[in-house]
XYZ file of C-alpha atoms in Angstrom:
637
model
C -4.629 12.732 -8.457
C -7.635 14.707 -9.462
C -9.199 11.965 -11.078
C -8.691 10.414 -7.765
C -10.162 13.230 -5.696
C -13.126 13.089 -7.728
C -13.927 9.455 -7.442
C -14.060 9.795 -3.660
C -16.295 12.610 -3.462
C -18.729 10.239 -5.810
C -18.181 7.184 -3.438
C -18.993 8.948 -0.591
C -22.352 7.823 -0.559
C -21.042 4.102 -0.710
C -19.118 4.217 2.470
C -21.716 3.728 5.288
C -22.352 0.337 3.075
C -21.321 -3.758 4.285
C -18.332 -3.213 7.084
C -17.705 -6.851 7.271
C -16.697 -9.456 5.268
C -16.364 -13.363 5.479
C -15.237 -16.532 3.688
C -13.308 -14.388 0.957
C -12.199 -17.213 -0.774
C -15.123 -19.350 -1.733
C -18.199 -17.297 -1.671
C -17.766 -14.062 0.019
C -20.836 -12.887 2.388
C -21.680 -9.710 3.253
C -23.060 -8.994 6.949
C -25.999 -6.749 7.414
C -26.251 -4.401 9.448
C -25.138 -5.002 12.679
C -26.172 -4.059 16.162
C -23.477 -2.711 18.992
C -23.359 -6.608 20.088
C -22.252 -7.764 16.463
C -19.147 -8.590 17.456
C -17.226 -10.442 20.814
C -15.540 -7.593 21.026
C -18.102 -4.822 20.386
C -17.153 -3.427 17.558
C -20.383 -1.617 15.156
C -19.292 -0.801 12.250
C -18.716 2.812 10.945
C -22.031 3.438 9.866
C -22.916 3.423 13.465
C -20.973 6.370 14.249
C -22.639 8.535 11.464
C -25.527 9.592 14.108
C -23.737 10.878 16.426
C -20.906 12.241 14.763
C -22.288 13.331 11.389
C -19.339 15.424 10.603
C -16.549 13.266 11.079
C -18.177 10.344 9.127
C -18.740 12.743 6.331
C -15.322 13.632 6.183
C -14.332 10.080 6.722
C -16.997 8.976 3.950
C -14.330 11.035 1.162
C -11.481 9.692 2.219
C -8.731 7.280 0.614
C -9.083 4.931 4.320
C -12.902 4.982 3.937
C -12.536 3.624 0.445
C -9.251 1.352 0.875
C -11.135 -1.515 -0.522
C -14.168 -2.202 -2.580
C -15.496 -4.850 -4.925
C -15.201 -3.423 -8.351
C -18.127 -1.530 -10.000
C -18.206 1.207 -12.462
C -18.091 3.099 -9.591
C -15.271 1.989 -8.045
C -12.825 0.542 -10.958
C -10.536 3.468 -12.061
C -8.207 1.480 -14.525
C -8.532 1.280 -18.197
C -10.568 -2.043 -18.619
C -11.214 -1.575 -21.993
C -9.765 -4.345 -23.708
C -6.256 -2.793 -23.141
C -3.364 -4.697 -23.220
C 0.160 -3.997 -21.629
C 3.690 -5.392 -22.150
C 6.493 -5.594 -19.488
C 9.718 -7.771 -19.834
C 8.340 -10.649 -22.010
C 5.181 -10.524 -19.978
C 1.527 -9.407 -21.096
C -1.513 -8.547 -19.945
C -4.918 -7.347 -20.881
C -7.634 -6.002 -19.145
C -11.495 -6.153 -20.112
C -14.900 -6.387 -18.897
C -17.323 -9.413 -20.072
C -20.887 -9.443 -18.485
C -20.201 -7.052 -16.359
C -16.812 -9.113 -14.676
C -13.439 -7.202 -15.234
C -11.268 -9.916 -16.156
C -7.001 -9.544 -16.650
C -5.893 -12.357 -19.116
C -1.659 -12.503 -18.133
C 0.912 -14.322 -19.887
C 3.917 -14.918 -17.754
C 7.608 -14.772 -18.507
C 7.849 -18.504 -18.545
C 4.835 -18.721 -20.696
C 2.192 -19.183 -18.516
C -1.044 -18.150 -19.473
C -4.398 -17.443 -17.411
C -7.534 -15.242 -16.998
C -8.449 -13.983 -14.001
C -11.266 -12.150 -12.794
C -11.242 -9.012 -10.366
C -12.524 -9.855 -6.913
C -11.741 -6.566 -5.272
C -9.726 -3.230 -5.913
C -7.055 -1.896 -3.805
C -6.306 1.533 -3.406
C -7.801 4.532 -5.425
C -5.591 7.847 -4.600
C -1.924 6.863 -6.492
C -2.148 3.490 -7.520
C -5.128 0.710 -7.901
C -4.144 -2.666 -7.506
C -6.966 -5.468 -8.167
C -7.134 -9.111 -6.789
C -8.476 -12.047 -7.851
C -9.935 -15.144 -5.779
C -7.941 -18.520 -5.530
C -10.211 -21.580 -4.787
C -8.468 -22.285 -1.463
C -9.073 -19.072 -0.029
C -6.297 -16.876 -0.905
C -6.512 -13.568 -2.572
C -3.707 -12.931 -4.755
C -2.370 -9.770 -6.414
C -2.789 -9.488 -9.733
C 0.957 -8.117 -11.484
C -0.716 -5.245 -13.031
C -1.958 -1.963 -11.609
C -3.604 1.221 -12.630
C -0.895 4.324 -12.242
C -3.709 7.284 -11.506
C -1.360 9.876 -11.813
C -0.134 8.655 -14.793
C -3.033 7.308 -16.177
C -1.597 4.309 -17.477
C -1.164 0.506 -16.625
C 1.904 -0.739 -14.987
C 3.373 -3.978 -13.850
C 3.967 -4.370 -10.184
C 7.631 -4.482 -10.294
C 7.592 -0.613 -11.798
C 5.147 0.560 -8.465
C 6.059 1.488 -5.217
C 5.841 -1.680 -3.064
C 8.590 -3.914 -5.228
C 11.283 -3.560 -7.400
C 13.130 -6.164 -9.243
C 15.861 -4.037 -10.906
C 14.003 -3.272 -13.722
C 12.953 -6.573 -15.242
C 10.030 -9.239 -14.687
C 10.317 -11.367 -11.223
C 11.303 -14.978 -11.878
C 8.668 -17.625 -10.913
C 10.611 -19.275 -8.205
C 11.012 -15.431 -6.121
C 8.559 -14.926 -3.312
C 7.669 -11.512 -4.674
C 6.099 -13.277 -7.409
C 2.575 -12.315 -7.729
C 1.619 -16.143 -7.783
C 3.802 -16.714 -4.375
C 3.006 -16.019 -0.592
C 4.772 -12.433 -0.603
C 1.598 -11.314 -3.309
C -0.958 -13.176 -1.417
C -3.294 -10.414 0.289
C -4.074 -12.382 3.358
C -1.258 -12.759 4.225
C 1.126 -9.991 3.477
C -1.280 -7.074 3.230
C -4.388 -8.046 5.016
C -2.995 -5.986 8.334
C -2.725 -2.718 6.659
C -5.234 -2.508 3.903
C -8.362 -3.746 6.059
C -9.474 -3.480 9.796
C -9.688 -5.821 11.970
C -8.486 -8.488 9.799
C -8.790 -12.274 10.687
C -6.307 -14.358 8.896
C -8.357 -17.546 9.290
C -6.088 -19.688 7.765
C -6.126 -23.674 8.177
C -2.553 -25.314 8.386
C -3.995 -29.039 7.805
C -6.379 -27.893 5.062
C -3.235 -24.877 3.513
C -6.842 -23.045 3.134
C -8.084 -18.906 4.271
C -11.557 -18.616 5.461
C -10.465 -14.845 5.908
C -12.549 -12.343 7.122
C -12.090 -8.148 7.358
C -13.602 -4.947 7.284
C -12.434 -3.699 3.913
C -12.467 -0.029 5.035
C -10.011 1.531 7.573
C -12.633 2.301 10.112
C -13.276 4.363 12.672
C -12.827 1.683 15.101
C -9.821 0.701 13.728
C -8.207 4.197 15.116
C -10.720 4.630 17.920
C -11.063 1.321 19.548
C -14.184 -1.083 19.659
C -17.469 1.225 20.065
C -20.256 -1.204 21.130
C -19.365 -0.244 24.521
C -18.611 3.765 24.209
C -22.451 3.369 21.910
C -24.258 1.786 25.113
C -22.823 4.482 27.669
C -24.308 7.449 25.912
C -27.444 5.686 24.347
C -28.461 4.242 27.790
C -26.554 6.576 30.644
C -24.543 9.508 30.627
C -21.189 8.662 29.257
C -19.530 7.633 32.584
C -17.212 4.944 32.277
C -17.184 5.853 28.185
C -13.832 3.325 26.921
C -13.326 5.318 23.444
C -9.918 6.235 23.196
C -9.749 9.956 22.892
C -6.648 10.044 20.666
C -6.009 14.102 21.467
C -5.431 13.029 25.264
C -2.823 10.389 24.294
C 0.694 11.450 25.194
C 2.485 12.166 22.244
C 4.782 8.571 21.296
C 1.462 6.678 22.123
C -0.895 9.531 19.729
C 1.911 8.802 16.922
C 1.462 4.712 17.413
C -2.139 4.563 16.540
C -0.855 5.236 12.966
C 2.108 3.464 12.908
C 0.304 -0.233 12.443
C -0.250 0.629 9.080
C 2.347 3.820 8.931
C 5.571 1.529 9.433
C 7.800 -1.120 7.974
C 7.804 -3.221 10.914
C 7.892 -7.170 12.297
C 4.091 -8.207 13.283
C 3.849 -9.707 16.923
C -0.103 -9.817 17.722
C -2.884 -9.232 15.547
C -5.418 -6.557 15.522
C -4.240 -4.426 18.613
C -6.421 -2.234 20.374
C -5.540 1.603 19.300
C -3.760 3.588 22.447
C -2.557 0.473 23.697
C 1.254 0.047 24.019
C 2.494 -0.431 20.677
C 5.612 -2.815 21.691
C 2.908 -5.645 22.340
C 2.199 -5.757 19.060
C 5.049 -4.588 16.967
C 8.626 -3.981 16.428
C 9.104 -1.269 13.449
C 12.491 -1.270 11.480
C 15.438 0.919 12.169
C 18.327 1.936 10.385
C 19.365 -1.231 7.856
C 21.520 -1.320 4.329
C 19.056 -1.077 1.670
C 16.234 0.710 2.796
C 17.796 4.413 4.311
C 20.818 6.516 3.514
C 23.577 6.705 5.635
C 21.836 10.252 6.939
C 19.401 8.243 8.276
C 16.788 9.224 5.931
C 15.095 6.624 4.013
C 15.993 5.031 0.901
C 12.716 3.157 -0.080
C 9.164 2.960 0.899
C 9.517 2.651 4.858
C 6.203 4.551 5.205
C 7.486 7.414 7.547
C 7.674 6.442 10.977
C 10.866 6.051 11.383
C 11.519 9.446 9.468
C 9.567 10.931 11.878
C 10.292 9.354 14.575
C 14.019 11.454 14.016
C 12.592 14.631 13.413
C 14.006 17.518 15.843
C 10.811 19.137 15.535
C 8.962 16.644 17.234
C 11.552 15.021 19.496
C 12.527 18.749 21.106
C 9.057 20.740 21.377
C 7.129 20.984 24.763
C 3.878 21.088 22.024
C 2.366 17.799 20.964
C 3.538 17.562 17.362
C 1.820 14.244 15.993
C 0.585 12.935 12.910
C -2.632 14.891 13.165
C -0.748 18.225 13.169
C -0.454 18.038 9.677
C -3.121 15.577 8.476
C -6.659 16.169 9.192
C -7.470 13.035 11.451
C -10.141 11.876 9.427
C -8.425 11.818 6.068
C -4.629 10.908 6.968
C -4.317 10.468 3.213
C -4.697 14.538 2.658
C -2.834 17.053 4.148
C -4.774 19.708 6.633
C -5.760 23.616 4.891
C -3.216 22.511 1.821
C -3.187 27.146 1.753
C -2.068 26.755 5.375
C 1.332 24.197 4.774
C 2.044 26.199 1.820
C 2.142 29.410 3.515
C 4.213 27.718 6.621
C 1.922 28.813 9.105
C 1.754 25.478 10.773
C 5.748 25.529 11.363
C 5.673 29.233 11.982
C 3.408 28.244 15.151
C 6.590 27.534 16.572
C 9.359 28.952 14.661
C 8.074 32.867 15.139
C 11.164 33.861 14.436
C 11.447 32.638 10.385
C 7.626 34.184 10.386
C 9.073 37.693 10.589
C 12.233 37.540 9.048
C 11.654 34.968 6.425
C 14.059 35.966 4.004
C 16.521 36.417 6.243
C 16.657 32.808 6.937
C 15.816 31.320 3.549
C 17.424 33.412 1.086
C 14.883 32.847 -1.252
C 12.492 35.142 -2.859
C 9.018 34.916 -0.435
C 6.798 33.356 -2.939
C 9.074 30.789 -3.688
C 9.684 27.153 -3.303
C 12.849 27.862 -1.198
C 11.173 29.867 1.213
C 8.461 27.315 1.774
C 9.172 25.022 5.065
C 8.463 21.833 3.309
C 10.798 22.833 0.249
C 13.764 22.463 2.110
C 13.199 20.918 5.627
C 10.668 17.930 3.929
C 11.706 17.784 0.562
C 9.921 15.447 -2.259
C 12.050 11.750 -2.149
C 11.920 9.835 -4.921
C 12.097 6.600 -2.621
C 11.082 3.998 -5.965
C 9.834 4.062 -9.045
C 6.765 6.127 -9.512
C 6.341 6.449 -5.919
C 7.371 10.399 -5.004
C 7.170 10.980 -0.436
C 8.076 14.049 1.600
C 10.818 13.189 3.863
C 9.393 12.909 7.669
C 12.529 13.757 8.977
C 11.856 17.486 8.784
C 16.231 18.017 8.850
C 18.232 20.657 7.040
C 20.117 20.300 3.764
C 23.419 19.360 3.959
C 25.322 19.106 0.479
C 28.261 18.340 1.955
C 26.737 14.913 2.915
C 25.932 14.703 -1.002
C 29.361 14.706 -2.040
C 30.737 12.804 1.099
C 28.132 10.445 1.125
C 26.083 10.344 -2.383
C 22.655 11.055 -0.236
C 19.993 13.610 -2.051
C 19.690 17.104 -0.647
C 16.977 19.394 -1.010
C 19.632 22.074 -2.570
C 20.104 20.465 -5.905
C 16.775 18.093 -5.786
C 15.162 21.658 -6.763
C 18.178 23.326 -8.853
C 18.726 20.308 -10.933
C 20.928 22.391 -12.762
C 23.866 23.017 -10.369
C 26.118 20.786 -9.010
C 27.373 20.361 -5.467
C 29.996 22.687 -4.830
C 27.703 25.034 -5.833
C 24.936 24.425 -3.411
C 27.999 24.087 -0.542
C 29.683 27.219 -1.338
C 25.710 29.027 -0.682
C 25.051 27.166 2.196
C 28.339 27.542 4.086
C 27.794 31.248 2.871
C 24.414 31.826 4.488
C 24.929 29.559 7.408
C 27.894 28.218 7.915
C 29.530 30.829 10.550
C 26.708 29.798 12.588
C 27.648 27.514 16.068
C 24.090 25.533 15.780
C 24.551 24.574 12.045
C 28.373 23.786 12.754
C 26.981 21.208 15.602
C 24.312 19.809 13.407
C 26.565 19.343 10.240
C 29.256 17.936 12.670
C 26.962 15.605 14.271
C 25.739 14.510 10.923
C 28.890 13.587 9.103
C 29.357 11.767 11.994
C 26.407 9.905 11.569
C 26.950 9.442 8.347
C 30.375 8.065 8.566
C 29.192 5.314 11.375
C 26.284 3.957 8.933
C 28.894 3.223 6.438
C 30.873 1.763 8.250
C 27.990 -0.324 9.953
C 26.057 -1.251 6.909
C 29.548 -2.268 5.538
C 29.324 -5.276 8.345
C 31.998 -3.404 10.240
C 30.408 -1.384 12.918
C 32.300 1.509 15.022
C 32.039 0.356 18.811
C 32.938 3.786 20.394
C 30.326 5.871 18.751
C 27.843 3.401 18.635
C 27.834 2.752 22.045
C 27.534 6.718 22.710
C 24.555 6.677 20.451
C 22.984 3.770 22.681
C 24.052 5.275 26.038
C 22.678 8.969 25.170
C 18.926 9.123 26.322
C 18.547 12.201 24.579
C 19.146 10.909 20.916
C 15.747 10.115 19.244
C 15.144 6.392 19.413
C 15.588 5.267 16.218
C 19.233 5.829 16.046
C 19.667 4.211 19.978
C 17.761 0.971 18.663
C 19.809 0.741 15.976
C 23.130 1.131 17.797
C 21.953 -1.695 19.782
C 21.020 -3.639 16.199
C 24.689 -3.059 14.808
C 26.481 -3.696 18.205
C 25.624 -7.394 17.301
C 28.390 -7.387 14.871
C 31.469 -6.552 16.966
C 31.238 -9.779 18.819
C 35.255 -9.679 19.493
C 34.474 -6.037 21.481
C 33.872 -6.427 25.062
C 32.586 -2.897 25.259
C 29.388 -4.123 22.935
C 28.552 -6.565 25.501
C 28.790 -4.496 28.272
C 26.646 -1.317 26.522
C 23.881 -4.680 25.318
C 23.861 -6.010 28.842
C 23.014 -2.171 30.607
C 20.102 -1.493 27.593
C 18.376 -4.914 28.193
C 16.130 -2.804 30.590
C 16.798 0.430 28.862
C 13.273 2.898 29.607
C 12.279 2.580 25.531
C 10.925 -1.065 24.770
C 12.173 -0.666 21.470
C 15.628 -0.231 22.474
C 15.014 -2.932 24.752
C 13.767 -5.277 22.017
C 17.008 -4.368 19.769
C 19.272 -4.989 22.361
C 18.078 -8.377 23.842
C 17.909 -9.946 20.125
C 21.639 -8.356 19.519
C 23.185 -9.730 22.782
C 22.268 -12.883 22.694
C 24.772 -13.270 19.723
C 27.692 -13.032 22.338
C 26.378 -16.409 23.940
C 28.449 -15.534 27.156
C 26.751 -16.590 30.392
C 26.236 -12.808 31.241
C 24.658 -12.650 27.928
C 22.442 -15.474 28.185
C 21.152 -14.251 31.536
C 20.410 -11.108 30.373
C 18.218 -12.554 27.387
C 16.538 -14.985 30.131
C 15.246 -12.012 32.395
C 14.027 -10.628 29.397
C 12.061 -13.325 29.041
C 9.801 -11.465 32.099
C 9.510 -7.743 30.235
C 5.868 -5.862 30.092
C 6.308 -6.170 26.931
C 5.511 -8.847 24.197
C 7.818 -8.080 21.618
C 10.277 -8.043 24.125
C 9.667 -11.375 25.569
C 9.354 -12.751 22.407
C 12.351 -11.635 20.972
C 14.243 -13.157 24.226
C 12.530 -16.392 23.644
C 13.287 -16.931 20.056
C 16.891 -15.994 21.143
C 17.189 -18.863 23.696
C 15.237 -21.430 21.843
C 18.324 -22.879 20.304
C 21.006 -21.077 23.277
C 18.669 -22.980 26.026
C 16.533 -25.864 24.572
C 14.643 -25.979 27.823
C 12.977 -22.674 27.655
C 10.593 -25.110 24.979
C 9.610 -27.396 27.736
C 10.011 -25.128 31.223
C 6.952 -25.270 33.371
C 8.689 -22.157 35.393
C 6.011 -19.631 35.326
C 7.905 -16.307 33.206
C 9.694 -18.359 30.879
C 5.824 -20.322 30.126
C 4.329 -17.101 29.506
C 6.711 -15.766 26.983
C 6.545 -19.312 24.963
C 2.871 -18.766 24.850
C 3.774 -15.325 22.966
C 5.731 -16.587 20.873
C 2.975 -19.560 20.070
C 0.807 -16.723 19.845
C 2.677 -15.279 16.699
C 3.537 -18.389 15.500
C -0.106 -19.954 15.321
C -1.285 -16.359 14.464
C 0.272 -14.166 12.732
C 3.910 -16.227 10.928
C 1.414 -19.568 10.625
C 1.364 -19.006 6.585
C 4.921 -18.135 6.032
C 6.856 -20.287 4.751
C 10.285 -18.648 5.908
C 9.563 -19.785 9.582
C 9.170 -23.654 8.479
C 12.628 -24.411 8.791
C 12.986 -22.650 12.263
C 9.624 -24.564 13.239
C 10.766 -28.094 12.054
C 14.475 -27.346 13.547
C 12.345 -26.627 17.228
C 10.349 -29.868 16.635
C 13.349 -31.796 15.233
C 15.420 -30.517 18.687
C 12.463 -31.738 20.949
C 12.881 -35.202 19.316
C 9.248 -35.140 17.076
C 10.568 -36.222 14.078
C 6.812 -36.701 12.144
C 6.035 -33.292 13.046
C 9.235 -32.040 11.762
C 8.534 -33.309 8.724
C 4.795 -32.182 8.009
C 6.189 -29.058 8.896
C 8.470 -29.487 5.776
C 5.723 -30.939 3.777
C 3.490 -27.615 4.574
C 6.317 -25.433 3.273
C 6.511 -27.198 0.452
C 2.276 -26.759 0.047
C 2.746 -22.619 0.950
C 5.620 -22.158 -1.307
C 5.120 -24.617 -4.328
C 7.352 -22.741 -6.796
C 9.751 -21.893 -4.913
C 12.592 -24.637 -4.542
C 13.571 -23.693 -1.289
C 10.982 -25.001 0.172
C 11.434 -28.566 -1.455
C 15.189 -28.350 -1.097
C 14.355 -28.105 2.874
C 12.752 -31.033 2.552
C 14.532 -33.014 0.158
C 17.451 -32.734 2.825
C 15.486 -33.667 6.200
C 14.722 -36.889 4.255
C 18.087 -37.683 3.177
C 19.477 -36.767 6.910
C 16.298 -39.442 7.882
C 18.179 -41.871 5.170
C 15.064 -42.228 2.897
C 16.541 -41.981 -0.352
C 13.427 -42.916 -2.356
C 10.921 -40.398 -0.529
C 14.174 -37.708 -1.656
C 13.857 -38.741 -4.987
C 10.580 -38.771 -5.368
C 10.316 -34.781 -4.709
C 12.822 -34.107 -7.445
């Protein structure tokens, strides 16, 4: 971390330098300078704010977003490229430098064998990741990264984004870092740039991509060609920037959940402030990646923890991201002195200010009578990948030995067992009627996720979770998410068909892609006036459900139901146009409309974005066989 911290303050300097890049593949360009008309939609560049706002850019210049992406230099390469060489699962690789390139030679587990040379580095506080340019445009992920904390290399499959139980991923697996899921412009490009344009070419299977490799100060504030002209030229009337401390407090907490959220992608690049559900619909609650608490599992990147957290869902004070992290380094937190000595939670909570002990039990100095050492405790959410939970909740270690969750008890007294933490905790707290309601209510939620992530979800409490407005919206969306399971239960359909215009879009969104499983005409109506919600992600969602429910929504000239298909054409041409998991949904639509050719080149392009992968041929192999061309079959054996 400290070698980290260092190499930011030194590439400070560096980040007022090229904001915009194009044509990554062959022969990247960089832009010079540009004026406040650069862009169509006024966007400057962050050197552009420096004038004005001198401060803020300098902060911003040492920051982790400010230097999210670079080419590599001496200056900007932290791994060990000294002709090291590292060995994971029957693969190997070595890293080294030759006139002035840093190259990774890689020998895969099925014995293939390449060199590659760096085109840019990813990353530089935890982990460095470098990526190397493919002819047809693509940038690809190189398997092995630089571990800064530990100072070591490691193969992909050991960081924080993957995990493949321990061994090397097999060839044919998307997460293979020669396959679409390790291809930057496609499955990273939205995060780890600003302003990204995907510019991929279906005929051609080519990226003319083009990004700002920094997260900018546009991409949080809005465009600023426009809020540059107002105060250059005139007074600042009519100034568009987007203020982010005047945002109410949901819409404050979206401008960092584009990159802050494990979520399904709907419209690219939106404009910060804006309403989030027009662009995205983040995960909830699903087997795999949270606990049956609700807290998560794996790397969800915290919005969804926080999202839950009593703190912010209950105080009259705008608790936001900012609260914590200084806005123009969300990668560090604010007055580190200040979070250790609990004065930001004391702002509130006066009450554990002066009687401290009282409350924790702990010795003042110590980690249990910190805030964060109990109420955000250190998960250990992969390997080598350590977060604070965002849930800000209480320790429960009754949950632990219900439920097999982590608590904060024993996370810190490794020591002890269970019982032990329980028999303190019931001790200190348990005669209380506010800690008998929370550990009441959280058993209880407990016991429903099991049950739900089993494939067998409890109606009667899940439909109380979706008809309570005051539960935080994570757990309402995904009542609505598991109440698509108890098809057999008319009380699901009736709780889907009254949230379908619930007040949260997210909620909304949930419950319009859960009812349509029921296929009743009730249902079916409900998912078609859906089709007319403020929202995109809504309307989408409620197209995609009818598209094989009610084949005509693909031709309807009716006004509502035109609108939402040009949404959905919107992420399909857009944003899903290089994944090869929506082929077979895209040839089924053209196969249904009777356009067989076109069904079939869709095929053939899955086949081009996924060529190790025999899914993709297997897809085809069978639309030719159903077409009764046996010798075209064969010949993609």
């Amino acid at each position: 971390m400290k070698r980290g911290l260092a190499l930011l303050a030194a590439l400070a300097a560096l980040a007022a330098t090229a904001w915009w890049v194009a044509g990554v593949g062959g022969g990247t360009t960089v832009a010079p300078h540009p004026t406040p008309t650069t862009t169509p939609d006024g966007r400057v560049g962050s050197a552009e704010c420096q004038a004005c706002h001198p401060k803020e850019h300098a902060e911003w210049a040492k920051s982790a977003h400010a230097h999210n992406m670079a080419r590599p230099t001496p200056q900007t390469v932290v791994g060990d490229f000294n002709d090291v060489t590292y060995v994971f699962k029957g693969t190997t690789s070595r890293m080294y430098t030759r006139d002035g390139k840093y190259l990774m030679d890689h020998t895969d587990v099925d014995g293939e064998t390449g060199t590659y040379e760096v085109a840019w580095v990813l990353g530089i506080m935890r982990h460095q990741a470098y990526l190397f340019a493919e002819p047809d445009g693509r940038l690809q992920v190189l398997p092995t990264y630089w571990n800064l904390e530990e100072k070591s290399w490691r193969d992909s499959v050991e960081g924080p984004v993957q995990d493949w139980h321990g061994g090397a991923v097999p060839s044919s697996h998307q997460e293979h870092w020669r396959n679409f899921g390790r291809t930057y412009n496609r499955a990273c490009m939205e995060c780890h740039a600003s302003f990204p344009e995907k510019g991929y070419d279906a005929e051609t299977n080519r990226y003319t991509s083009a990004f700002d490799p920094q997260i900018s100060c546009e991409a949080c504030h809005g465009p600023g060609g426009e809020h540059v002209r107002v105060w250059r030229t005139l007074d600042g009337t009519g100034d568009p920037m987007r203020k982010l401390d005047r945002l109410d407090l949901r819409a404050s907490i979206e401008v960092c959940t584009p990159c802050h959220a494990r979520k399904r992608v709907y419209a690219p690049n939106p404009v910060p402030g804006e309403p989030f559900a027009d662009s995205f619909a983040p995960d909830v609650w699903q087997q795999g990646t949270f606990f049956v608490d609700g807290r998560s599992s794996t790397l969800n990147y915290r919005w969804v923890d926080y999202l839950q957290n009593r703190c912010m869902d209950r105080t009259a004070r705008k608790m936001d991201c900012g609260t914590c992290h200084p806005p123009h380094d969300l990668h560090s937190v604010k007055d580190a002195t200040v979070v250790e000595s609990n004065a930001i939670c004391t702002t509130c909570h006066l009450g554990q200010k002066t009687r401290l002990t009282a409350h924790t039990h702990h010795a003042p100095e110590s980690e249990g009578s910190r805030c964060i050492g109990c109420h955000m405790p250190k998960m250990d959410l992969q390997l080598r990948m350590t977060v604070r939970d965002h849930t800000i909740s209480s320790p429960l270690p009754s949950l632990t030995a219900a439920y097999q969750v982590p608590n904060a008890c024993t996370q810190c007294h490794a020591d002890e067992d269970v019982p032990w933490a329980e028999g303190y905790v019931q001790a200190w707290y348990g005669a209380q009627p506010s800690y008998q309601r929370y550990k009441a209510s959280m058993h209880e939620r407990a016991e429903v996720l099991t049950q739900a992530f089993a494939g067998r979800p409890p109606v009667a409490p899940l439909v109380a979770w979706l008809d309570n407005p005051g539960l935080n919206v994570v757990q309402r969306a995904s009542a609505a998410q598991f109440l698509a399971l108890a098809l057999g239960d008319p009380r699901a359909l009736a709780a889907l068909l009254r949230h379908v215009e619930d007040a949260d879009p997210l909620v909304r969104y949930y419950a319009v892609r859960a009812v349509g499983a029921f296929q009743t005409p009730a249902a079916l109506n409900a998912v078609r006036k859906a089709l007319a919600d403020p929202h995109l992600t809504v309307r989408v969602a409620a197209f995609e459900t009818l598209m094989f429910l009610d084949p005509g929504v693909l031709t309807s000239p009716e006004p509502i139901t035109a609108k939402a298909r040009a949404d959905f054409d919107l992420r399909r041409t857009l944003v899903r146009v290089d994944d090869p998991r929506d082929i077979p949904v895209k040839a089924m639509w053209h196969l249904q409309g009777g356009r067989i050719t076109e069904a079939e080149q869709e095929l053939r392009r899955g086949v081009a974005l996924a060529p190790r992968m025999p899914r993709a041929r297997g897809d085809l192999i069978q639309f030719l066989l159903r077409q009764r061309r046996l010798d075209d079959a064969k010949a993609e054996v």
